[in-house]
Coordinates of N, CA and C in Angstrom, one line a residue:
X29 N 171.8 101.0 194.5 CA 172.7 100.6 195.5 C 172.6 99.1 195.8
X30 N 171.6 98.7 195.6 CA 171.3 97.5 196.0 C 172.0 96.5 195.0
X31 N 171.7 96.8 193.9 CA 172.5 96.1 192.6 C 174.0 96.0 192.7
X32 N 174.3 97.2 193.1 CA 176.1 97.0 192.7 C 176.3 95.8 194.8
X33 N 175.5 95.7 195.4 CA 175.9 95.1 196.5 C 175.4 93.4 196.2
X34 N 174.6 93.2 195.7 CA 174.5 91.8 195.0 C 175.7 91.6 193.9
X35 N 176.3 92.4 193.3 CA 177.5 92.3 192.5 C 178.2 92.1 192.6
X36 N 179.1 92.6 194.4 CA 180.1 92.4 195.0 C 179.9 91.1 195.5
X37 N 178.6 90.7 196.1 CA 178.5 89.9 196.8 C 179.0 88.5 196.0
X38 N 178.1 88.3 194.9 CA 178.5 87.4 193.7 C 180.1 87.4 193.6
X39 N 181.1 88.8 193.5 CA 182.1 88.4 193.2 C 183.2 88.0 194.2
X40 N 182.5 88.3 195.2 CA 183.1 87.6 196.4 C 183.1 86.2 196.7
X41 N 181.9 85.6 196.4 CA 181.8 84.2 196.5 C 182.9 83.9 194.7
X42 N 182.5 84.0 193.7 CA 183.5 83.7 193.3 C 184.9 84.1 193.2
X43 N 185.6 84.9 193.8 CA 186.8 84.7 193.9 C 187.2 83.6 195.1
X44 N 186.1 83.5 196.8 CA 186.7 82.8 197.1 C 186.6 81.1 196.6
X45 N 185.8 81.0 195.8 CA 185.9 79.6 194.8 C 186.8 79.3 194.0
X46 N 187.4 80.6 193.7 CA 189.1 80.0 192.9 C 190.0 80.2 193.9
X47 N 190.0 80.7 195.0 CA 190.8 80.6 195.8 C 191.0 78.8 196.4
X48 N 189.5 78.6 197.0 CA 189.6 77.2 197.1 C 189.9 76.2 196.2
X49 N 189.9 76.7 194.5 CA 189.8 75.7 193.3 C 191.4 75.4 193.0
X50 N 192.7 76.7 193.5 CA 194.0 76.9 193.0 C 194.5 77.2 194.2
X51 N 194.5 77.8 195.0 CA 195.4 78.0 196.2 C 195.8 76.7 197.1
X52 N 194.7 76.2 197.6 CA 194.6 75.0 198.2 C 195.2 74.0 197.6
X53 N 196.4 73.3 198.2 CA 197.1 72.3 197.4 C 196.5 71.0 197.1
X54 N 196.7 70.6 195.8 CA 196.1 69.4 195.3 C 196.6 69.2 193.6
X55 N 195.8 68.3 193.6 CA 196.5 67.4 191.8 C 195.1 67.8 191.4
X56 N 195.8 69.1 190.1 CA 195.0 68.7 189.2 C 194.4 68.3 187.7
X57 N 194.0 67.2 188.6 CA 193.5 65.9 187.5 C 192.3 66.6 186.5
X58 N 192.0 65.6 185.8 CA 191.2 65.7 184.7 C 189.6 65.6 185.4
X59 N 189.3 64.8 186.1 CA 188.4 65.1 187.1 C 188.4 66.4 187.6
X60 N 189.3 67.4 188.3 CA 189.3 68.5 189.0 C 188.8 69.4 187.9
X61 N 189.8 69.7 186.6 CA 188.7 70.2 185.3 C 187.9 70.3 185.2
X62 N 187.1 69.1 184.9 CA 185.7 68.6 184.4 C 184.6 69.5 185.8
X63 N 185.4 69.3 186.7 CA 184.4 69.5 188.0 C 184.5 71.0 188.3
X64 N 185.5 71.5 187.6 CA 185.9 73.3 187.5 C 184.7 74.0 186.9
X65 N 185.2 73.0 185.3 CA 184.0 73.9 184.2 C 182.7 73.7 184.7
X66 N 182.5 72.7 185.4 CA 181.0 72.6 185.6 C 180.5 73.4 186.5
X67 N 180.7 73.9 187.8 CA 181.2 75.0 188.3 C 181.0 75.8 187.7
X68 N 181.6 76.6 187.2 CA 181.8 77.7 187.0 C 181.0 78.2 185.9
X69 N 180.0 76.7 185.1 CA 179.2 77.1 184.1 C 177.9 77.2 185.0
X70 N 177.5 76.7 186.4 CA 176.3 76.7 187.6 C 176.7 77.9 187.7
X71 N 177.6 78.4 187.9 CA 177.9 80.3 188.8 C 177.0 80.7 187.7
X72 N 178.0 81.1 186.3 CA 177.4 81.5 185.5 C 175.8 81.7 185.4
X73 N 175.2 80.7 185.1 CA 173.9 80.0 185.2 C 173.0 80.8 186.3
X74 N 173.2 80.9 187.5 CA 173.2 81.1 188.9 C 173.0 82.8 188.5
X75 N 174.5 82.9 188.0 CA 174.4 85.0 187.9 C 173.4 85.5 187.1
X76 N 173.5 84.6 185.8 CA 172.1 84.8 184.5 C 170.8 85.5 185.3
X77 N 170.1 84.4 185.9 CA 169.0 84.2 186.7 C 168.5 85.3 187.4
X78 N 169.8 85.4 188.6 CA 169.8 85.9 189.5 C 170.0 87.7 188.7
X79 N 170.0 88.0 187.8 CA 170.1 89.6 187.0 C 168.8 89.5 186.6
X80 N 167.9 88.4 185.9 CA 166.7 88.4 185.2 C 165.7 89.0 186.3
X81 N 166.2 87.8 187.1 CA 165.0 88.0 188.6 C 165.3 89.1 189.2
X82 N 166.4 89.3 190.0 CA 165.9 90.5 190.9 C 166.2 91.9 189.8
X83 N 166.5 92.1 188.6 CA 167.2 93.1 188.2 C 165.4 93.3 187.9
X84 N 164.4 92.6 187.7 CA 163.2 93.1 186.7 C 162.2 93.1 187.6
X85 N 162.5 92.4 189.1 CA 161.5 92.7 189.8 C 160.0 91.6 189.9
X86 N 160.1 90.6 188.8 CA 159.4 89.3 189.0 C 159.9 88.5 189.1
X87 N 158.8 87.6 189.4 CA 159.3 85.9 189.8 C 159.1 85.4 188.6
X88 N 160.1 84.4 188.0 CA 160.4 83.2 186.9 C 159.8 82.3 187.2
X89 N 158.5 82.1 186.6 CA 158.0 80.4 187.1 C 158.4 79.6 186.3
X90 N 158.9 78.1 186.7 CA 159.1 77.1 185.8 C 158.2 76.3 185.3
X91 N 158.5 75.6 184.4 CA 157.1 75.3 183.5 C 156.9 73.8 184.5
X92 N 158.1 73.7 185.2 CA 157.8 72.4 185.8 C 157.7 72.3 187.3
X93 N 156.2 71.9 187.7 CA 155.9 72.1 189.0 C 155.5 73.2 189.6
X94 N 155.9 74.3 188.7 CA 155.9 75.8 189.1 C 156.8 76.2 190.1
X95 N 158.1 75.7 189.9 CA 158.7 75.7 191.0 C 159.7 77.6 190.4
X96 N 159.9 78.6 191.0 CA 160.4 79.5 190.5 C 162.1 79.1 189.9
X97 N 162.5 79.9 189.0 CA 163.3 79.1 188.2 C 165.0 79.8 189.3
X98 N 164.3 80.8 189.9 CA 165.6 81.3 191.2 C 166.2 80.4 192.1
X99 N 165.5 79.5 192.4 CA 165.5 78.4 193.3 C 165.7 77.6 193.1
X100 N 165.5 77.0 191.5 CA 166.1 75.8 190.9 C 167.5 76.1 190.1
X101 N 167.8 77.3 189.9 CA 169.5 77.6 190.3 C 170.3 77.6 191.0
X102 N 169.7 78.1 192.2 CA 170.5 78.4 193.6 C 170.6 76.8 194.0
X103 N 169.6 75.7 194.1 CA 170.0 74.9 194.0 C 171.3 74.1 193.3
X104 N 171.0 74.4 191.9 CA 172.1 74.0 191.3 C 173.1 74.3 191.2
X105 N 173.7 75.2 191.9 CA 174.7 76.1 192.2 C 175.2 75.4 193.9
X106 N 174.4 75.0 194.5 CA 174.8 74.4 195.8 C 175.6 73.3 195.4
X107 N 174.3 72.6 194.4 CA 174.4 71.3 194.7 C 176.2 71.0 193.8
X108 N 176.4 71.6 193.0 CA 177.2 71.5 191.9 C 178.8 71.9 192.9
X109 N 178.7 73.0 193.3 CA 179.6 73.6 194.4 C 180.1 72.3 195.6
X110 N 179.0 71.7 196.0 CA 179.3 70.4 196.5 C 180.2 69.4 196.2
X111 N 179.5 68.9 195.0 CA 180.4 68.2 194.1 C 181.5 68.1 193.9
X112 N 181.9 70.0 193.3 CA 183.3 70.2 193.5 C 184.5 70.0 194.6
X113 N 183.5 70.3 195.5 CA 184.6 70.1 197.2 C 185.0 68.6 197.1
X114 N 184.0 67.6 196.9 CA 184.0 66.6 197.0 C 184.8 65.7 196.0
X115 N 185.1 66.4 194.9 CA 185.9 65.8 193.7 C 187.0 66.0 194.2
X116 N 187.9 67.5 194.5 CA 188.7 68.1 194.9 C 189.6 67.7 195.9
X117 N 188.3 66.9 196.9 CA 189.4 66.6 198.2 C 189.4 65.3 198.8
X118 N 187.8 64.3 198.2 CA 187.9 63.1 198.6 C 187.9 62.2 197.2
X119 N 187.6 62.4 196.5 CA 187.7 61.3 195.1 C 188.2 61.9 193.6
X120 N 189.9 61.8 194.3 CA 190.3 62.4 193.5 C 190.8 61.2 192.4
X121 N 190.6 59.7 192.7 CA 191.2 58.7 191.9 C 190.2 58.1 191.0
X122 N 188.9 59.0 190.2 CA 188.3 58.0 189.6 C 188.0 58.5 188.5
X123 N 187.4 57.4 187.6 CA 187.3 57.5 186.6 C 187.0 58.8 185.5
X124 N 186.9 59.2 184.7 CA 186.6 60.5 184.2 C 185.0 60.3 183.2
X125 N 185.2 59.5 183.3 CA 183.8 59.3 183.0 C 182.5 59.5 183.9
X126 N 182.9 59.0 185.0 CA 182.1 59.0 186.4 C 182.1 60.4 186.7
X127 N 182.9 61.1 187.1 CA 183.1 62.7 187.2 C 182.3 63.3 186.2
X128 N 182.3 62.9 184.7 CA 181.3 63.6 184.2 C 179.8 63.1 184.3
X129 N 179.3 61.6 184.5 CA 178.2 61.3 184.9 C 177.5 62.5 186.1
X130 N 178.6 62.3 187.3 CA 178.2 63.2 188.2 C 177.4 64.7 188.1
X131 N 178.8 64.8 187.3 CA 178.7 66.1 187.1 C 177.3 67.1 186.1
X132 N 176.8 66.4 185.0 CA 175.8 66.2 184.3 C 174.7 66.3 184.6

């Protein structure tokens, strides 16, 4: 029971992220793209993890710092989610190179 409720929950958060990615009006640039896929390759990344870890019942240590590798997703999944908002609604005029530096 617990599984199929982390399931919904995950698909909740991503539909409301394409709701905010396509509903919400805006141009989308080549930047908004770049900052899509990237997205949505952190969810991905983020769900991977998040099945290994809680689906088996241990902790993933990372080789670096020992920091658990749950945590250094959810991170990246913040941080990345951020990004997007911020490409999306304040810096929608720059370079596409830059957007992928960022994004990277």
């Amino acid at each position: 029971m617990q599984n199929k409720r982390n399931y919904l929950i995950t698909a909740v958060i991503f539909v409301l992220f394409n709701l905010i990615a396509f509903v919400i009006p805006g141009d989308k640039t080549t930047v908004f793209w770049i900052s899509y896929v990237f997205t949505v390759f952190s969810f991905g990344i983020f769900l991977f993890i998040w099945n290994k870890t809680l689906g088996s019942g241990k902790q993933l240590k990372s080789k670096f710092l020992s920091i658990p590798i749950f945590y250094v997703s959810s991170c990246y999944f913040i941080v990345q989610f951020v990004s997007f908002l911020i490409f999306k609604f304040a810096l929608t005029n720059i370079p596409v190179w830059a957007a992928i530096l960022v994004n990277t």
